[in-house]
Short mmCIF file of N, CA and C in Angstrom, two decimals:
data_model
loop_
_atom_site.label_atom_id
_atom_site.label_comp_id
_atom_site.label_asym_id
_atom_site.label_seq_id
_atom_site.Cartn_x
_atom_site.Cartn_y
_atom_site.Cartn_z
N UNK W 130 0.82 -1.20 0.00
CA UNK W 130 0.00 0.00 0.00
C UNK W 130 0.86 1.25 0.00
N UNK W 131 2.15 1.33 0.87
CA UNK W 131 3.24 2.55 0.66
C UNK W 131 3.58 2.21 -0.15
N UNK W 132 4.26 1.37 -1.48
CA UNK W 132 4.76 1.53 -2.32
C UNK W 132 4.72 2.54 -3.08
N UNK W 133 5.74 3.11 -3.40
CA UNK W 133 5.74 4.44 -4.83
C UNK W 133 5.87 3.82 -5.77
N UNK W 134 4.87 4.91 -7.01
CA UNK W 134 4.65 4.30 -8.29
C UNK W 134 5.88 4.62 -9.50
N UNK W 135 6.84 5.58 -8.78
CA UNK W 135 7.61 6.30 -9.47
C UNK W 135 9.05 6.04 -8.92
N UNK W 136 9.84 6.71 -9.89
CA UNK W 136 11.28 6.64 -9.35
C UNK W 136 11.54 7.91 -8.35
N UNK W 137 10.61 8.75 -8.35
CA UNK W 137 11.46 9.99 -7.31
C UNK W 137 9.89 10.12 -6.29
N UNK W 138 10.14 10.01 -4.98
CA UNK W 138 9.35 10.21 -3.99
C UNK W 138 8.56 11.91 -4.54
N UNK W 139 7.65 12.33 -4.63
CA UNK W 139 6.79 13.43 -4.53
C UNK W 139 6.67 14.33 -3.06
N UNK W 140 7.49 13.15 -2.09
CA UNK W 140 7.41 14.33 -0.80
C UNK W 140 8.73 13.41 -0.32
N UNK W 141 9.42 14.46 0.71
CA UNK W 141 10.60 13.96 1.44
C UNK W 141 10.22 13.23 2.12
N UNK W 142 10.88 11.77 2.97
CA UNK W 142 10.76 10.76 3.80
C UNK W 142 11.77 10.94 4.66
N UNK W 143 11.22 11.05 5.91
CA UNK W 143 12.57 10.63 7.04
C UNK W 143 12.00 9.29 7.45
N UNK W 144 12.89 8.87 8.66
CA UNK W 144 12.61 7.35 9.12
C UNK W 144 11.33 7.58 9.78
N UNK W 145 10.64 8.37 10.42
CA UNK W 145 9.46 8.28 10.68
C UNK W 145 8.47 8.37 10.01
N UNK W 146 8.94 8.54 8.55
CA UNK W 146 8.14 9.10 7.91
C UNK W 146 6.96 10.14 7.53
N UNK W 147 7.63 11.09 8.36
CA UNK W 147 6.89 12.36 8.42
C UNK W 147 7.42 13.54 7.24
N UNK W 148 6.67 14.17 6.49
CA UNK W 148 7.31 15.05 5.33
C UNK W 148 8.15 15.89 6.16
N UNK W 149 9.44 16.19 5.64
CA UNK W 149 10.11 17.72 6.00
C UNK W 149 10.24 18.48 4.63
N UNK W 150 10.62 20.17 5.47
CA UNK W 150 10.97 20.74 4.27
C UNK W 150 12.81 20.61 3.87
N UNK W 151 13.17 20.47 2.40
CA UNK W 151 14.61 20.06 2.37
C UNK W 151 15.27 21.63 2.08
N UNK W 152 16.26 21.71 2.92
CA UNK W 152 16.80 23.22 2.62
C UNK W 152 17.76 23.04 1.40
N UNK W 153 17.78 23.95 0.58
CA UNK W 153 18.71 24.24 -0.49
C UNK W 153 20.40 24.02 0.10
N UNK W 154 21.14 23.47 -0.28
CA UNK W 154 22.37 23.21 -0.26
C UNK W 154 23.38 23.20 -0.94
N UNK W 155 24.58 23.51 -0.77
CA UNK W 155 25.53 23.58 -2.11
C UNK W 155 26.01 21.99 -2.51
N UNK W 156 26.17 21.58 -3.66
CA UNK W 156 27.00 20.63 -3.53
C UNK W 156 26.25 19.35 -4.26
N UNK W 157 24.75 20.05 -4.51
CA UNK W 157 23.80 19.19 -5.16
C UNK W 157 23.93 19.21 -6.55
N UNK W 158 24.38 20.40 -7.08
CA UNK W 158 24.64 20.77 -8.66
C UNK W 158 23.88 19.68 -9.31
N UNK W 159 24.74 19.04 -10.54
CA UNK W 159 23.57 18.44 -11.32
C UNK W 159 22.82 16.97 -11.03
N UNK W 160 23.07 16.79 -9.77
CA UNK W 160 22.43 15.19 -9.47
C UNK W 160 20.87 15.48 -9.35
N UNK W 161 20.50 16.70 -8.99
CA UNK W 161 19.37 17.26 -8.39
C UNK W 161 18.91 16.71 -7.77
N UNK W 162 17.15 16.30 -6.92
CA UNK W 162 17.23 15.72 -6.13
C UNK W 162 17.83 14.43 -5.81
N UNK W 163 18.58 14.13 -4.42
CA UNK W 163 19.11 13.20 -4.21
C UNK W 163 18.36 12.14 -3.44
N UNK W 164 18.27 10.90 -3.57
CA UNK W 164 17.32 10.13 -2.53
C UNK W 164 17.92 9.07 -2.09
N UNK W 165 18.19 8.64 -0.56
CA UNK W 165 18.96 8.13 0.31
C UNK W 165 18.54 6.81 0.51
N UNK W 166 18.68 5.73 0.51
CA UNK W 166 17.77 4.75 0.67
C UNK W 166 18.51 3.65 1.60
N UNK W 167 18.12 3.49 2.93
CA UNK W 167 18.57 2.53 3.60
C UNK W 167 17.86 2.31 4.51
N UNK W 168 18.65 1.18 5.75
CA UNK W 168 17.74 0.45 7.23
C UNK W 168 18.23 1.13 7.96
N UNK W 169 17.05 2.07 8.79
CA UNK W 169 17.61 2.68 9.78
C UNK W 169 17.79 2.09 11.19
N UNK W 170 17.62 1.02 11.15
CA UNK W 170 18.37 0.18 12.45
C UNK W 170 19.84 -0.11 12.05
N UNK W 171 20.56 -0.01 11.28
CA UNK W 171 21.84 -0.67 10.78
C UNK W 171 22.68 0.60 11.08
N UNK W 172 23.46 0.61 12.29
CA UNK W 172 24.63 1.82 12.44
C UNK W 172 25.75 1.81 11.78
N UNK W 173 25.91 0.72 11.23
CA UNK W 173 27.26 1.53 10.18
C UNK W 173 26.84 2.19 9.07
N UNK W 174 25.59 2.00 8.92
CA UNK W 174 25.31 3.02 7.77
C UNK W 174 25.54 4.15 7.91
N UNK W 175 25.02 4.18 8.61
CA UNK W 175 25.44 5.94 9.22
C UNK W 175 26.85 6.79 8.93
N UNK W 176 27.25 5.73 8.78
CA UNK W 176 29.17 6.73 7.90
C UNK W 176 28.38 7.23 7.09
N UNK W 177 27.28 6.56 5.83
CA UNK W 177 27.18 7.10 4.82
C UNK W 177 26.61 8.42 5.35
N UNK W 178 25.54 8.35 5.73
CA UNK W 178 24.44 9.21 6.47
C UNK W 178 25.16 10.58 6.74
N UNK W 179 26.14 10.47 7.58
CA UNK W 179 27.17 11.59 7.94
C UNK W 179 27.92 11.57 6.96
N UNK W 180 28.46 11.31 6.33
CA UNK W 180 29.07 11.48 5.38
C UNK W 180 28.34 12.97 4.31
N UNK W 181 27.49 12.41 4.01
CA UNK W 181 26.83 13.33 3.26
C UNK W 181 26.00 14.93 4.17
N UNK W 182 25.93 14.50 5.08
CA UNK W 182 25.84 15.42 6.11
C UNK W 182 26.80 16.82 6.20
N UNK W 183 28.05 15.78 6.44
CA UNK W 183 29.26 16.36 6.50
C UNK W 183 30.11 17.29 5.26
N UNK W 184 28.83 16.98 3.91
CA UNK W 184 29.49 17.72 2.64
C UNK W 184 28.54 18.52 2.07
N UNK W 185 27.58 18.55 3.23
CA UNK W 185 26.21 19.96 2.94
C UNK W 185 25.59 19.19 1.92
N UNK W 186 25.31 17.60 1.97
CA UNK W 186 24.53 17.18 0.60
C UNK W 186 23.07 17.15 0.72
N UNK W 187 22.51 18.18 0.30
CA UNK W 187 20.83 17.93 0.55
C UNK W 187 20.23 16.17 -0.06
N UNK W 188 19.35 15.62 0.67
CA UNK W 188 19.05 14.50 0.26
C UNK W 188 17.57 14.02 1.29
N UNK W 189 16.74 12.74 0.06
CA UNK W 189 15.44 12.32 0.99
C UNK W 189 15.92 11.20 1.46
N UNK W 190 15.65 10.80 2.61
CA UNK W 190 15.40 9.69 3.32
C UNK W 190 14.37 8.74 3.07
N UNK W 191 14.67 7.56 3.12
CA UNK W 191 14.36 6.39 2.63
C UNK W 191 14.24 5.16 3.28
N UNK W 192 13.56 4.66 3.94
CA UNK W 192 13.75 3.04 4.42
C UNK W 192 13.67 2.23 3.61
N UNK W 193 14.31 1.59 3.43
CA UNK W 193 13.85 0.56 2.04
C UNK W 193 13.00 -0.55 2.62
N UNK W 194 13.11 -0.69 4.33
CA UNK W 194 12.78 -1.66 4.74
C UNK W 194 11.01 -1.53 4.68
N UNK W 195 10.59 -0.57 5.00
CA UNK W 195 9.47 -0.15 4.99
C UNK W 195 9.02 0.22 3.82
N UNK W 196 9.94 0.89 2.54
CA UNK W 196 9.33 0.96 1.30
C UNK W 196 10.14 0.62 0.86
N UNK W 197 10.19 -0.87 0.25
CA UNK W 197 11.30 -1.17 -0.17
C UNK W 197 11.09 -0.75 -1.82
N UNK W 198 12.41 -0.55 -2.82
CA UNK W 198 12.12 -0.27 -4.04
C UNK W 198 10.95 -1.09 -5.18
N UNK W 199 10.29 -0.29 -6.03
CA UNK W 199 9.72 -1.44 -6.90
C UNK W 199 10.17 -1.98 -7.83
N UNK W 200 9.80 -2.80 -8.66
CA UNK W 200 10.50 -3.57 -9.88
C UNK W 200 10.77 -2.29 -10.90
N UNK W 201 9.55 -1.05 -11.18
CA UNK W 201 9.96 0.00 -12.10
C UNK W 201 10.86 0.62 -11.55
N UNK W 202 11.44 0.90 -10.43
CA UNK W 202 12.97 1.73 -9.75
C UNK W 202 13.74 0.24 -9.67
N UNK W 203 13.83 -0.33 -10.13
CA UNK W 203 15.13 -1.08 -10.02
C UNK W 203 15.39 -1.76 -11.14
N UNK W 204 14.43 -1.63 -11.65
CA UNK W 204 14.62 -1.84 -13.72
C UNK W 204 15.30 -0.82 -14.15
N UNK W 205 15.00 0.28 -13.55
CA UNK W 205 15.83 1.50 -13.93
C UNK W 205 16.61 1.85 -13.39
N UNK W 206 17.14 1.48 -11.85
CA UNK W 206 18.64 1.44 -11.53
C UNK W 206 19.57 0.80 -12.25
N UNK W 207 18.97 -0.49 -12.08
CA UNK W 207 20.02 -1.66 -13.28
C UNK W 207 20.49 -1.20 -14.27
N UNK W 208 19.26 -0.36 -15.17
CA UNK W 208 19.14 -0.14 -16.63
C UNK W 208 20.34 1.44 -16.78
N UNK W 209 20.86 1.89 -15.42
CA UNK W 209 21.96 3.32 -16.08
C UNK W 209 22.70 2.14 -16.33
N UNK W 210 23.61 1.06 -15.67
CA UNK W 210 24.26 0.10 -16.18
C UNK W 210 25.88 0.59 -15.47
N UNK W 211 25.58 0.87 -14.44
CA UNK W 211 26.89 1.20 -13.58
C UNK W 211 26.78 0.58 -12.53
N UNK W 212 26.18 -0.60 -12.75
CA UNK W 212 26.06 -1.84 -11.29
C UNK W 212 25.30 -2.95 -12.21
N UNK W 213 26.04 -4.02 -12.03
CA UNK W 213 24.93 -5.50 -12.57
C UNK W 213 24.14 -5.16 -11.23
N UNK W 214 22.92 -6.31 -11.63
CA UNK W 214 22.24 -6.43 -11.13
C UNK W 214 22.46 -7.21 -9.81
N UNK W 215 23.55 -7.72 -9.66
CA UNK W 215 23.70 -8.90 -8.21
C UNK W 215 24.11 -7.29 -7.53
N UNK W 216 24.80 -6.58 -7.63
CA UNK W 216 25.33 -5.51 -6.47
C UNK W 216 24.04 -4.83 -5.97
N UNK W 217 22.79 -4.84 -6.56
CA UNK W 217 21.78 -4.74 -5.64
C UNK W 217 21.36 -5.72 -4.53
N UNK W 218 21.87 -6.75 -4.64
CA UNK W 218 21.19 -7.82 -3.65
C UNK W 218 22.11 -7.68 -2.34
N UNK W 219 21.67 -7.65 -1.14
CA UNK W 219 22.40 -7.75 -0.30
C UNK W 219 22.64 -9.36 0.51
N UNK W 220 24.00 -9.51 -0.20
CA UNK W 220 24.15 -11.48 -0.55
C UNK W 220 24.54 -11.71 1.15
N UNK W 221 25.08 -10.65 1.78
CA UNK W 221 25.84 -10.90 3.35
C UNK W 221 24.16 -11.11 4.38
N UNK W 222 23.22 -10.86 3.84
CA UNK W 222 22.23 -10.69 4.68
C UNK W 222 21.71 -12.40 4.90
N UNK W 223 20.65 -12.37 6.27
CA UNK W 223 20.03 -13.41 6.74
C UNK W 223 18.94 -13.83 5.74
N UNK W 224 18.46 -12.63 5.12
CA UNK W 224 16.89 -12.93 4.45
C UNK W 224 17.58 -14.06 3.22
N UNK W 225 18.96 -13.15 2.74
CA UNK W 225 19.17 -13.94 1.29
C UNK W 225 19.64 -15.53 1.09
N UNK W 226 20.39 -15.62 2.63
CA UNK W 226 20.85 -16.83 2.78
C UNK W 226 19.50 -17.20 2.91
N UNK W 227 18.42 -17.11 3.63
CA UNK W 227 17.35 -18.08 3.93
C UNK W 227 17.05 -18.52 2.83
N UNK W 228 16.38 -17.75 1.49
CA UNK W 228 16.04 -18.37 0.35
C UNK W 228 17.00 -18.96 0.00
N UNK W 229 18.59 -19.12 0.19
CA UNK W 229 19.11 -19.57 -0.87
C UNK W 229 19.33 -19.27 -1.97
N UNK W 230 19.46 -17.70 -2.45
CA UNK W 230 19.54 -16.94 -3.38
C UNK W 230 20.78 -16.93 -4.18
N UNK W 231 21.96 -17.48 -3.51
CA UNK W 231 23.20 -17.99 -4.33
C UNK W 231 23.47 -18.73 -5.14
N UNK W 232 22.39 -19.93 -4.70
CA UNK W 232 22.09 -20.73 -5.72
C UNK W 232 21.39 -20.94 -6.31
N UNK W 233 20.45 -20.36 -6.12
CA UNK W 233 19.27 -19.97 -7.30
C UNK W 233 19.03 -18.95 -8.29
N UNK W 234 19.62 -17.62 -8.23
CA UNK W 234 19.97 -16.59 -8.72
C UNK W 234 20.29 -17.05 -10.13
N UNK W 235 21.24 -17.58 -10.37
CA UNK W 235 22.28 -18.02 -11.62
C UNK W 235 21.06 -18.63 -12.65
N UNK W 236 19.83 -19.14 -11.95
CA UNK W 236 18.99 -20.03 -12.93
C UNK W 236 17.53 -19.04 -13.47
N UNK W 237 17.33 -17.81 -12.92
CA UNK W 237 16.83 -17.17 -13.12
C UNK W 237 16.59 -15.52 -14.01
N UNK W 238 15.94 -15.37 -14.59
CA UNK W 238 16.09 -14.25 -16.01
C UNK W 238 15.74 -13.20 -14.85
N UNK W 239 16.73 -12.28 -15.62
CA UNK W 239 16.57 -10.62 -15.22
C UNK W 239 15.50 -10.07 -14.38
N UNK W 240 14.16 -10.53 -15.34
CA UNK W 240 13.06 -9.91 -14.63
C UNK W 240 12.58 -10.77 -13.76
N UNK W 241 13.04 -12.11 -13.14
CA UNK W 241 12.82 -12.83 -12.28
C UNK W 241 13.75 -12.67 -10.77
N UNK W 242 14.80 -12.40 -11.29
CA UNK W 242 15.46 -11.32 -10.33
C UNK W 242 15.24 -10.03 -9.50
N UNK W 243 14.73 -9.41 -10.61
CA UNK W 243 14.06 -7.82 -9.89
C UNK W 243 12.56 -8.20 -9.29
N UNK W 244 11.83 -9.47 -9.54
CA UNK W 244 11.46 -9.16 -8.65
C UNK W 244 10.82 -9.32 -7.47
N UNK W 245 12.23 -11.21 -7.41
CA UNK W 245 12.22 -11.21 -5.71
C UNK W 245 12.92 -10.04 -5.18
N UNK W 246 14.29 -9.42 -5.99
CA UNK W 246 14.93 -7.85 -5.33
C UNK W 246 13.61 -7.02 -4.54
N UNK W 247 12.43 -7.13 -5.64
CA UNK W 247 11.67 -5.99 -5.03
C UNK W 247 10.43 -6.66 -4.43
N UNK W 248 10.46 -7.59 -3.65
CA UNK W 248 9.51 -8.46 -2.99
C UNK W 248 10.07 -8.05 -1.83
N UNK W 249 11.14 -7.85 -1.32
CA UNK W 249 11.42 -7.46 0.05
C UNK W 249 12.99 -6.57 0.85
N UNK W 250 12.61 -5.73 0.77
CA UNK W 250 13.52 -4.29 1.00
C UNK W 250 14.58 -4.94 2.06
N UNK W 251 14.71 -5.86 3.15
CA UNK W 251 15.71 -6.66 3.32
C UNK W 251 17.13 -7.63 2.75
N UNK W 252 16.51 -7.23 1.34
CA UNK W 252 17.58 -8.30 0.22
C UNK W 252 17.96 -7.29 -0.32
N UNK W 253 18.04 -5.76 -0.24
CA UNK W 253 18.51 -4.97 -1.13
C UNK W 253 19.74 -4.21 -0.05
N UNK W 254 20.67 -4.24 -1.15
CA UNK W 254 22.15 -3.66 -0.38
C UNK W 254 21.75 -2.43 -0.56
N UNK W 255 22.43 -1.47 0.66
CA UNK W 255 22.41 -1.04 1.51
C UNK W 255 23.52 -0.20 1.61
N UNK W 256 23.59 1.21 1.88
CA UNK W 256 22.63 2.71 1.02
C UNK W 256 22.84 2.17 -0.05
N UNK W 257 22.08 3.10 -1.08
CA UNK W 257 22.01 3.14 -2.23
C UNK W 257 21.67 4.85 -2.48
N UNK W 258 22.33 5.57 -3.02
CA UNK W 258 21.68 6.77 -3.00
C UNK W 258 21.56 7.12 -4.65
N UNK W 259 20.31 8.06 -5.14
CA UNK W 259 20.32 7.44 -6.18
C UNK W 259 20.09 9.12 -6.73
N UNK W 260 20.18 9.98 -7.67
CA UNK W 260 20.37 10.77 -8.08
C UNK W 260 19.76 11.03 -9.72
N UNK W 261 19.59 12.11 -10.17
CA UNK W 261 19.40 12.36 -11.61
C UNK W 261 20.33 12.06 -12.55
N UNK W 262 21.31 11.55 -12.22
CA UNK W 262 22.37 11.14 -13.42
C UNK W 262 23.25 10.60 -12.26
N UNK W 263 23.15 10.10 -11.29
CA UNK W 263 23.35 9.29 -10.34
C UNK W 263 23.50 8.03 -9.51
N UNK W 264 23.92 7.36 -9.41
CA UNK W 264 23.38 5.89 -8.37
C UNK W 264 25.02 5.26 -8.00
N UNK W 265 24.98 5.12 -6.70
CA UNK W 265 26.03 4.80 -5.54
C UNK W 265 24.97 3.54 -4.66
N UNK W 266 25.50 2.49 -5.58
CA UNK W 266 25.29 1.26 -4.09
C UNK W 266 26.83 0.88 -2.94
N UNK W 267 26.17 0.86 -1.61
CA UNK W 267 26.91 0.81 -1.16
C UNK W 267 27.86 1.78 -0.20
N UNK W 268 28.10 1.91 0.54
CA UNK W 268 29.19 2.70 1.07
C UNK W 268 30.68 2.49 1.15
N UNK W 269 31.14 3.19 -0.11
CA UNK W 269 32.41 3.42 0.03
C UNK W 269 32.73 4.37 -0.49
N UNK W 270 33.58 5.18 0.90
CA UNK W 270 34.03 6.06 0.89
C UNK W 270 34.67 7.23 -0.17
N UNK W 271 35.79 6.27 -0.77
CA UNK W 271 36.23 6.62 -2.22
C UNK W 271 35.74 7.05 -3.24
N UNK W 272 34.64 6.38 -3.90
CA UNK W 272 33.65 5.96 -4.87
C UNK W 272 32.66 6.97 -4.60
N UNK W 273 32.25 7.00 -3.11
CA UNK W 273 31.76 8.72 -3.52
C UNK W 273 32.28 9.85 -3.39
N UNK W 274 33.37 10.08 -2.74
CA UNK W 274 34.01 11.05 -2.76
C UNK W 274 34.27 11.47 -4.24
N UNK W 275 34.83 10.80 -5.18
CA UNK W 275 34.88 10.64 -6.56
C UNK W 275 33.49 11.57 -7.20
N UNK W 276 32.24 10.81 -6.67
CA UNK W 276 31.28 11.21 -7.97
C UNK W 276 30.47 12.22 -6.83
N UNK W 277 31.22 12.96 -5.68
CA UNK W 277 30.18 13.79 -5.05
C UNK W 277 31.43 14.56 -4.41
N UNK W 278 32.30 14.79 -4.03
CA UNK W 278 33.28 15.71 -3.70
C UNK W 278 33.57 16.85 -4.90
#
């Protein structure tokens, strides 16, 4: 029923999911809006979190756990083509080992992929921040410093 029908949220999300207003910031130039997407129980995320904090990056908040992405936002993450499709799955997690997704993955087509990915916001790695000419799975440090410093 929360699912979005679109790739860019229509109102900002924090973890409570209450709208805020997003203040203008430097540093956004051409990604334009930016949208943050992770579990906010998971504290190492939070490097990312501060991270971007720490470089004045305006951005929406996202649980994936609670809204996790749909098959049309992750057809179209896949589809800029600066991540296969396995670097969305989060393979270190409990949910993925339960199915057995290591070994089943390999026997399954693209769109059978996206969309156990988007059956449950637990199997998806973790941030992902995703931008207008944009998308960073993952936190590392480097890699965004690179495409956001």
């Amino acid at each position: 029923a929360g699912r979005m029908r679109s790739t860019v949220p229509t109102t900002p999300i924090i973890n409570d999911r209450v709208p805020r207003a997003m203040k203008p910031q430097a540093g956004l130039g051409a990604y334009g809006e930016l949208h943050f997407a992770l579990l906010s129980q998971v504290n190492h995320l939070g490097k990312a979190k501060a991270w971007l904090d720490e470089q004045g990056i305006a951005y929406i908040y996202r649980d994936i756990k609670e809204e996790n992405p749909s098959v049309q936002e992750l057809t179209e993450w896949v589809g800029r083509g600066r991540y296969p499709l396995k670097a969305f799955f989060n393979t270190s997690g409990q949910r993925y080992r339960a199915l057995g997704l290591k070994n089943r993955l390999p026997a399954l087509d693209q769109q059978e992929q996206v969309a156990i990915l988007a059956s449950d916001g637990m199997l998806v790695k973790r941030p992902i921040l995703i931008g207008e000419d944009l998308i960073l799975v993952g936190y590392k440090p480097k890699e965004w410093e690179e495409a956001l410093g």
